[in-house]
GROMACS .gro file of C-alpha atoms in nm:
model
  343
    1UNK     CA    1  -7.185  -3.367  -2.800
    2UNK     CA    2  -6.832  -3.235  -2.841
    3UNK     CA    3  -6.708  -2.951  -2.623
    4UNK     CA    4  -6.481  -2.694  -2.789
    5UNK     CA    5  -6.186  -2.528  -2.617
    6UNK     CA    6  -6.006  -2.244  -2.791
    7UNK     CA    7  -5.646  -2.158  -2.699
    8UNK     CA    8  -5.605  -1.787  -2.757
    9UNK     CA    9  -5.384  -1.489  -2.693
   10UNK     CA   10  -5.313  -1.229  -2.960
   11UNK     CA   11  -4.957  -1.201  -2.825
   12UNK     CA   12  -4.713  -1.428  -3.005
   13UNK     CA   13  -4.464  -1.664  -2.842
   14UNK     CA   14  -4.684  -1.774  -2.550
   15UNK     CA   15  -4.684  -2.144  -2.648
   16UNK     CA   16  -5.040  -2.159  -2.782
   17UNK     CA   17  -4.956  -2.440  -3.022
   18UNK     CA   18  -4.758  -2.641  -2.768
   19UNK     CA   19  -5.041  -2.597  -2.520
   20UNK     CA   20  -5.302  -2.722  -2.768
   21UNK     CA   21  -5.079  -3.017  -2.858
   22UNK     CA   22  -5.003  -3.119  -2.500
   23UNK     CA   23  -5.359  -3.078  -2.372
   24UNK     CA   24  -5.506  -3.259  -2.671
   25UNK     CA   25  -5.261  -3.547  -2.638
   26UNK     CA   26  -5.317  -3.586  -2.264
   27UNK     CA   27  -5.697  -3.577  -2.299
   28UNK     CA   28  -5.665  -3.845  -2.567
   29UNK     CA   29  -5.435  -4.049  -2.346
   30UNK     CA   30  -5.697  -4.035  -2.070
   31UNK     CA   31  -5.960  -4.190  -2.296
   32UNK     CA   32  -6.123  -3.899  -2.480
   33UNK     CA   33  -6.161  -3.861  -2.854
   34UNK     CA   34  -5.998  -3.527  -2.935
   35UNK     CA   35  -6.000  -3.310  -3.246
   36UNK     CA   36  -5.708  -3.067  -3.283
   37UNK     CA   37  -5.791  -2.775  -3.513
   38UNK     CA   38  -5.498  -2.584  -3.663
   39UNK     CA   39  -5.630  -2.236  -3.748
   40UNK     CA   40  -5.287  -2.073  -3.764
   41UNK     CA   41  -5.152  -2.025  -4.119
   42UNK     CA   42  -4.804  -2.105  -3.985
   43UNK     CA   43  -4.934  -2.462  -3.946
   44UNK     CA   44  -4.705  -2.541  -3.653
   45UNK     CA   45  -4.962  -2.770  -3.490
   46UNK     CA   46  -5.003  -2.959  -3.817
   47UNK     CA   47  -4.625  -2.992  -3.839
   48UNK     CA   48  -4.607  -3.133  -3.486
   49UNK     CA   49  -4.864  -3.401  -3.566
   50UNK     CA   50  -4.753  -3.489  -3.919
   51UNK     CA   51  -4.379  -3.455  -3.852
   52UNK     CA   52  -4.184  -3.589  -4.152
   53UNK     CA   53  -4.507  -3.631  -4.353
   54UNK     CA   54  -4.591  -3.259  -4.335
   55UNK     CA   55  -4.489  -3.148  -4.685
   56UNK     CA   56  -4.616  -3.468  -4.846
   57UNK     CA   57  -4.959  -3.405  -4.692
   58UNK     CA   58  -5.007  -3.090  -4.900
   59UNK     CA   59  -4.879  -3.249  -5.221
   60UNK     CA   60  -5.058  -3.585  -5.231
   61UNK     CA   61  -5.396  -3.584  -5.408
   62UNK     CA   62  -5.549  -3.792  -5.132
   63UNK     CA   63  -5.473  -3.542  -4.854
   64UNK     CA   64  -5.393  -3.200  -5.001
   65UNK     CA   65  -5.753  -3.077  -4.968
   66UNK     CA   66  -5.812  -3.228  -4.624
   67UNK     CA   67  -5.756  -2.909  -4.427
   68UNK     CA   68  -5.943  -2.622  -4.266
   69UNK     CA   69  -5.925  -2.385  -4.565
   70UNK     CA   70  -6.050  -2.634  -4.822
   71UNK     CA   71  -6.303  -2.751  -4.565
   72UNK     CA   72  -6.487  -2.416  -4.577
   73UNK     CA   73  -6.409  -2.336  -4.942
   74UNK     CA   74  -6.760  -2.434  -5.051
   75UNK     CA   75  -6.897  -2.136  -4.858
   76UNK     CA   76  -6.618  -1.885  -4.919
   77UNK     CA   77  -6.582  -1.958  -5.291
   78UNK     CA   78  -6.953  -1.998  -5.362
   79UNK     CA   79  -6.926  -2.359  -5.474
   80UNK     CA   80  -7.250  -2.550  -5.542
   81UNK     CA   81  -7.157  -2.823  -5.292
   82UNK     CA   82  -7.221  -2.823  -4.916
   83UNK     CA   83  -6.951  -2.819  -4.652
   84UNK     CA   84  -6.847  -3.173  -4.554
   85UNK     CA   85  -6.638  -3.334  -4.282
   86UNK     CA   86  -6.262  -3.329  -4.331
   87UNK     CA   87  -6.062  -3.652  -4.323
   88UNK     CA   88  -5.822  -3.626  -4.027
   89UNK     CA   89  -5.482  -3.776  -3.944
   90UNK     CA   90  -5.382  -3.933  -3.612
   91UNK     CA   91  -5.040  -3.996  -3.457
   92UNK     CA   92  -4.960  -4.366  -3.430
   93UNK     CA   93  -4.915  -4.332  -3.052
   94UNK     CA   94  -5.236  -4.133  -3.004
   95UNK     CA   95  -5.499  -4.302  -3.224
   96UNK     CA   96  -5.792  -4.110  -3.070
   97UNK     CA   97  -5.627  -3.773  -3.139
   98UNK     CA   98  -5.740  -3.632  -3.472
   99UNK     CA   99  -5.592  -3.340  -3.667
  100UNK     CA  100  -5.793  -3.097  -3.875
  101UNK     CA  101  -5.490  -2.969  -4.062
  102UNK     CA  102  -5.408  -2.603  -4.113
  103UNK     CA  103  -5.341  -2.423  -4.439
  104UNK     CA  104  -5.082  -2.155  -4.516
  105UNK     CA  105  -5.337  -1.949  -4.712
  106UNK     CA  106  -5.625  -1.959  -4.464
  107UNK     CA  107  -5.594  -1.584  -4.405
  108UNK     CA  108  -5.711  -1.528  -4.766
  109UNK     CA  109  -6.064  -1.572  -4.633
  110UNK     CA  110  -6.026  -1.312  -4.361
  111UNK     CA  111  -6.130  -1.012  -4.572
  112UNK     CA  112  -6.454  -1.176  -4.688
  113UNK     CA  113  -6.538  -1.289  -4.335
  114UNK     CA  114  -6.467  -0.941  -4.200
  115UNK     CA  115  -6.710  -0.795  -4.453
  116UNK     CA  116  -6.970  -1.061  -4.376
  117UNK     CA  117  -6.946  -1.000  -4.002
  118UNK     CA  118  -6.971  -0.622  -4.031
  119UNK     CA  119  -7.236  -0.592  -4.304
  120UNK     CA  120  -7.531  -0.688  -4.080
  121UNK     CA  121  -7.634  -0.940  -4.346
  122UNK     CA  122  -7.689  -0.664  -4.600
  123UNK     CA  123  -7.488  -0.857  -4.860
  124UNK     CA  124  -7.679  -1.176  -4.937
  125UNK     CA  125  -7.386  -1.355  -5.103
  126UNK     CA  126  -7.192  -1.341  -4.774
  127UNK     CA  127  -7.463  -1.462  -4.536
  128UNK     CA  128  -7.330  -1.818  -4.512
  129UNK     CA  129  -6.974  -1.722  -4.415
  130UNK     CA  130  -7.010  -1.654  -4.039
  131UNK     CA  131  -7.151  -2.003  -3.981
  132UNK     CA  132  -6.916  -2.191  -4.215
  133UNK     CA  133  -6.640  -2.280  -3.965
  134UNK     CA  134  -6.897  -2.399  -3.709
  135UNK     CA  135  -7.055  -2.625  -3.971
  136UNK     CA  136  -6.717  -2.772  -4.067
  137UNK     CA  137  -6.635  -2.847  -3.704
  138UNK     CA  138  -6.982  -2.987  -3.633
  139UNK     CA  139  -6.962  -3.232  -3.921
  140UNK     CA  140  -6.605  -3.339  -3.850
  141UNK     CA  141  -6.679  -3.382  -3.478
  142UNK     CA  142  -6.980  -3.598  -3.560
  143UNK     CA  143  -6.783  -3.807  -3.811
  144UNK     CA  144  -6.516  -3.896  -3.554
  145UNK     CA  145  -6.745  -3.900  -3.248
  146UNK     CA  146  -6.530  -3.632  -3.083
  147UNK     CA  147  -6.547  -3.554  -2.710
  148UNK     CA  148  -6.324  -3.244  -2.707
  149UNK     CA  149  -6.218  -3.008  -2.985
  150UNK     CA  150  -5.907  -2.798  -2.918
  151UNK     CA  151  -5.863  -2.495  -3.147
  152UNK     CA  152  -5.523  -2.332  -3.196
  153UNK     CA  153  -5.549  -1.974  -3.325
  154UNK     CA  154  -5.285  -1.745  -3.470
  155UNK     CA  155  -5.162  -1.441  -3.271
  156UNK     CA  156  -5.395  -1.175  -3.411
  157UNK     CA  157  -5.736  -1.015  -3.366
  158UNK     CA  158  -5.855  -1.128  -3.709
  159UNK     CA  159  -6.213  -1.202  -3.815
  160UNK     CA  160  -6.132  -1.574  -3.844
  161UNK     CA  161  -5.996  -1.576  -3.489
  162UNK     CA  162  -6.305  -1.391  -3.369
  163UNK     CA  163  -6.531  -1.641  -3.542
  164UNK     CA  164  -6.356  -1.953  -3.412
  165UNK     CA  165  -6.331  -1.805  -3.065
  166UNK     CA  166  -6.705  -1.736  -3.056
  167UNK     CA  167  -6.811  -2.085  -3.169
  168UNK     CA  168  -6.625  -2.244  -2.876
  169UNK     CA  169  -6.766  -2.346  -2.540
  170UNK     CA  170  -6.463  -2.241  -2.339
  171UNK     CA  171  -6.136  -2.052  -2.374
  172UNK     CA  172  -5.795  -2.072  -2.214
  173UNK     CA  173  -5.535  -1.794  -2.227
  174UNK     CA  174  -5.167  -1.896  -2.229
  175UNK     CA  175  -4.921  -1.630  -2.114
  176UNK     CA  176  -4.551  -1.575  -2.050
  177UNK     CA  177  -4.424  -1.393  -1.741
  178UNK     CA  178  -4.317  -1.079  -1.924
  179UNK     CA  179  -4.451  -0.722  -1.956
  180UNK     CA  180  -4.595  -0.786  -2.302
  181UNK     CA  181  -4.827  -1.058  -2.172
  182UNK     CA  182  -4.951  -0.812  -1.911
  183UNK     CA  183  -5.016  -0.556  -2.186
  184UNK     CA  184  -5.194  -0.820  -2.396
  185UNK     CA  185  -5.435  -0.898  -2.113
  186UNK     CA  186  -5.526  -0.530  -2.107
  187UNK     CA  187  -5.625  -0.552  -2.473
  188UNK     CA  188  -5.813  -0.880  -2.438
  189UNK     CA  189  -6.033  -0.750  -2.158
  190UNK     CA  190  -6.169  -0.496  -2.407
  191UNK     CA  191  -6.170  -0.705  -2.725
  192UNK     CA  192  -6.328  -1.029  -2.603
  193UNK     CA  193  -6.638  -0.863  -2.451
  194UNK     CA  194  -6.679  -0.660  -2.772
  195UNK     CA  195  -6.668  -0.981  -2.977
  196UNK     CA  196  -6.936  -1.133  -2.756
  197UNK     CA  197  -7.162  -0.831  -2.788
  198UNK     CA  198  -7.130  -0.852  -3.167
  199UNK     CA  199  -7.231  -1.218  -3.166
  200UNK     CA  200  -7.532  -1.157  -2.944
  201UNK     CA  201  -7.657  -0.894  -3.187
  202UNK     CA  202  -7.569  -1.093  -3.500
  203UNK     CA  203  -7.724  -1.434  -3.426
  204UNK     CA  204  -8.072  -1.330  -3.540
  205UNK     CA  205  -7.932  -1.163  -3.853
  206UNK     CA  206  -7.786  -1.493  -3.978
  207UNK     CA  207  -8.061  -1.722  -3.848
  208UNK     CA  208  -8.189  -1.804  -4.198
  209UNK     CA  209  -7.846  -1.867  -4.352
  210UNK     CA  210  -7.759  -2.213  -4.483
  211UNK     CA  211  -7.500  -2.218  -4.204
  212UNK     CA  212  -7.650  -2.018  -3.914
  213UNK     CA  213  -7.427  -1.855  -3.654
  214UNK     CA  214  -7.425  -2.093  -3.356
  215UNK     CA  215  -7.528  -1.978  -3.010
  216UNK     CA  216  -7.242  -2.066  -2.775
  217UNK     CA  217  -7.115  -1.823  -2.513
  218UNK     CA  218  -6.750  -1.913  -2.451
  219UNK     CA  219  -6.661  -1.946  -2.083
  220UNK     CA  220  -6.322  -1.858  -1.938
  221UNK     CA  221  -6.157  -2.159  -1.774
  222UNK     CA  222  -5.821  -2.011  -1.681
  223UNK     CA  223  -5.472  -1.910  -1.780
  224UNK     CA  224  -5.145  -2.093  -1.812
  225UNK     CA  225  -4.819  -1.915  -1.726
  226UNK     CA  226  -4.534  -2.074  -1.919
  227UNK     CA  227  -4.175  -2.064  -2.039
  228UNK     CA  228  -3.971  -1.950  -1.744
  229UNK     CA  229  -3.661  -2.087  -1.572
  230UNK     CA  230  -3.661  -2.251  -1.232
  231UNK     CA  231  -3.422  -2.169  -0.949
  232UNK     CA  232  -3.437  -2.363  -0.622
  233UNK     CA  233  -3.774  -2.513  -0.707
  234UNK     CA  234  -3.954  -2.192  -0.807
  235UNK     CA  235  -3.957  -1.936  -1.084
  236UNK     CA  236  -3.631  -1.745  -1.114
  237UNK     CA  237  -3.640  -1.395  -0.968
  238UNK     CA  238  -3.687  -1.199  -1.295
  239UNK     CA  239  -4.014  -1.384  -1.359
  240UNK     CA  240  -4.176  -1.382  -1.015
  241UNK     CA  241  -4.309  -1.028  -1.016
  242UNK     CA  242  -4.454  -1.072  -1.363
  243UNK     CA  243  -4.629  -1.394  -1.259
  244UNK     CA  244  -4.789  -1.216  -0.965
  245UNK     CA  245  -4.891  -0.923  -1.186
  246UNK     CA  246  -5.048  -1.149  -1.449
  247UNK     CA  247  -5.254  -1.325  -1.184
  248UNK     CA  248  -5.363  -0.997  -1.028
  249UNK     CA  249  -5.463  -0.846  -1.362
  250UNK     CA  250  -5.665  -1.155  -1.457
  251UNK     CA  251  -5.849  -1.164  -1.124
  252UNK     CA  252  -5.903  -0.790  -1.079
  253UNK     CA  253  -5.954  -0.662  -1.434
  254UNK     CA  254  -5.996  -0.933  -1.697
  255UNK     CA  255  -6.250  -1.153  -1.519
  256UNK     CA  256  -6.480  -0.864  -1.415
  257UNK     CA  257  -6.478  -0.736  -1.776
  258UNK     CA  258  -6.582  -1.068  -1.932
  259UNK     CA  259  -6.821  -1.149  -1.646
  260UNK     CA  260  -7.042  -0.863  -1.757
  261UNK     CA  261  -7.092  -1.048  -2.087
  262UNK     CA  262  -7.172  -1.384  -1.925
  263UNK     CA  263  -6.835  -1.535  -2.021
  264UNK     CA  264  -6.742  -1.678  -1.680
  265UNK     CA  265  -6.852  -1.980  -1.481
  266UNK     CA  266  -7.023  -1.941  -1.145
  267UNK     CA  267  -6.787  -1.891  -0.849
  268UNK     CA  268  -6.885  -2.231  -0.708
  269UNK     CA  269  -6.796  -2.397  -1.039
  270UNK     CA  270  -6.448  -2.240  -1.041
  271UNK     CA  271  -6.382  -2.360  -0.685
  272UNK     CA  272  -6.009  -2.351  -0.609
  273UNK     CA  273  -5.929  -2.196  -0.947
  274UNK     CA  274  -6.068  -1.865  -0.825
  275UNK     CA  275  -5.842  -1.867  -0.520
  276UNK     CA  276  -5.550  -1.946  -0.756
  277UNK     CA  277  -5.642  -1.625  -0.943
  278UNK     CA  278  -5.760  -1.840  -1.236
  279UNK     CA  279  -5.418  -1.988  -1.310
  280UNK     CA  280  -5.448  -2.352  -1.416
  281UNK     CA  281  -5.076  -2.405  -1.391
  282UNK     CA  282  -4.728  -2.256  -1.401
  283UNK     CA  283  -4.526  -2.454  -1.654
  284UNK     CA  284  -4.150  -2.397  -1.665
  285UNK     CA  285  -3.941  -2.417  -1.979
  286UNK     CA  286  -3.908  -2.769  -2.123
  287UNK     CA  287  -3.537  -2.704  -2.192
  288UNK     CA  288  -3.349  -3.012  -2.314
  289UNK     CA  289  -3.659  -3.231  -2.329
  290UNK     CA  290  -3.816  -3.026  -2.608
  291UNK     CA  291  -3.580  -3.114  -2.898
  292UNK     CA  292  -3.594  -3.478  -2.791
  293UNK     CA  293  -3.975  -3.474  -2.805
  294UNK     CA  294  -3.969  -3.310  -3.149
  295UNK     CA  295  -3.729  -3.576  -3.277
  296UNK     CA  296  -3.973  -3.858  -3.199
  297UNK     CA  297  -4.299  -3.670  -3.252
  298UNK     CA  298  -4.450  -3.685  -2.903
  299UNK     CA  299  -4.501  -3.438  -2.616
  300UNK     CA  300  -4.225  -3.408  -2.357
  301UNK     CA  301  -4.428  -3.604  -2.101
  302UNK     CA  302  -4.468  -3.895  -2.345
  303UNK     CA  303  -4.095  -3.959  -2.399
  304UNK     CA  304  -3.980  -4.306  -2.300
  305UNK     CA  305  -3.652  -4.355  -2.114
  306UNK     CA  306  -3.496  -4.489  -2.434
  307UNK     CA  307  -3.615  -4.187  -2.633
  308UNK     CA  308  -3.452  -3.951  -2.386
  309UNK     CA  309  -3.132  -4.118  -2.506
  310UNK     CA  310  -2.906  -4.026  -2.216
  311UNK     CA  311  -2.727  -4.220  -1.944
  312UNK     CA  312  -2.637  -4.188  -1.578
  313UNK     CA  313  -2.717  -3.872  -1.387
  314UNK     CA  314  -2.832  -3.681  -1.697
  315UNK     CA  315  -3.090  -3.952  -1.773
  316UNK     CA  316  -3.209  -3.954  -1.412
  317UNK     CA  317  -3.256  -3.576  -1.413
  318UNK     CA  318  -3.447  -3.587  -1.741
  319UNK     CA  319  -3.673  -3.865  -1.610
  320UNK     CA  320  -3.758  -3.656  -1.303
  321UNK     CA  321  -3.842  -3.356  -1.523
  322UNK     CA  322  -4.048  -3.566  -1.763
  323UNK     CA  323  -4.246  -3.719  -1.479
  324UNK     CA  324  -4.316  -3.376  -1.329
  325UNK     CA  325  -4.446  -3.250  -1.662
  326UNK     CA  326  -4.665  -3.559  -1.690
  327UNK     CA  327  -4.816  -3.499  -1.348
  328UNK     CA  328  -4.864  -3.131  -1.424
  329UNK     CA  329  -5.045  -3.184  -1.754
  330UNK     CA  330  -5.246  -3.469  -1.606
  331UNK     CA  331  -5.374  -3.232  -1.336
  332UNK     CA  332  -5.433  -2.947  -1.583
  333UNK     CA  333  -5.637  -3.173  -1.811
  334UNK     CA  334  -5.839  -3.311  -1.521
  335UNK     CA  335  -5.930  -2.954  -1.428
  336UNK     CA  336  -6.007  -2.861  -1.789
  337UNK     CA  337  -6.244  -3.156  -1.809
  338UNK     CA  338  -6.413  -3.046  -1.487
  339UNK     CA  339  -6.452  -2.681  -1.584
  340UNK     CA  340  -6.565  -2.760  -1.939
  341UNK     CA  341  -6.844  -2.973  -1.800
  342UNK     CA  342  -6.997  -2.645  -1.677
  343UNK     CA  343  -6.934  -2.452  -2.000
   0.00000   0.00000   0.00000
């Protein structure tokens, strides 16, 4: 059975999409069948996977309805057909990585889902909406025999984000070492437990729906701290205090808040992650490797020496950086696999 990991922070600019892309690609590279779900109307994850084929995908008859919005349209638009699996695309260099494409108008369904999730099933025509996304994922996962589903959400506290968050087995919070990420953690420690309490109360209300609300309790498997510059082998001075403060807030405030709702693993299952204050990794800025990776449609750690397209000392420095990122994401994904086995 597939395990679902949601990448979420309602703060923008924390590399949610890049994180989903890199983790999904590395898990695929290590032998897993991975479904990437683009639930952000900006469709940046879809663009990363489809690259030059992005616009064509939404124009061609064969593919234009193979996306997350059209995938749940049967429920949200009251169509007399059941939800079905979506046909997914795969990058040529990652054939076991599958994309459930995003859609620019996905947020059109947010108002109806909000009403459905706050009406306590008093409006019969809306009873199938809270379980619709879970049904779409379940069918698509089964069709492609998926091991891990990685869900990329938009930076908001919308009903769709709430729904997709709550149908996941685990969640990871990407952050940047800045004061706004620290503020965002303060919000999340209140919002996420409230979402979980809603689900616990709502499951029985939607038990008889065509698409029942599924029963997962998402488990926290860590943070990533990203996008900072390195000086002398460690984070540059402006970032260090923020990194320490993020870790302290996660360990001392966020984890106790979600623990009360059963959203953490046991201490023994976290192991060294607890002593690391739940930080899976500190990932510096990709700098010059990033545009090169975008040019060829692969993550930075997947660039070949030829694709780096430099010579001499510059090439050697880029190779060292690429190899470090490879080792870092390899370790992060190994830990994700371990922690998700307990979720």
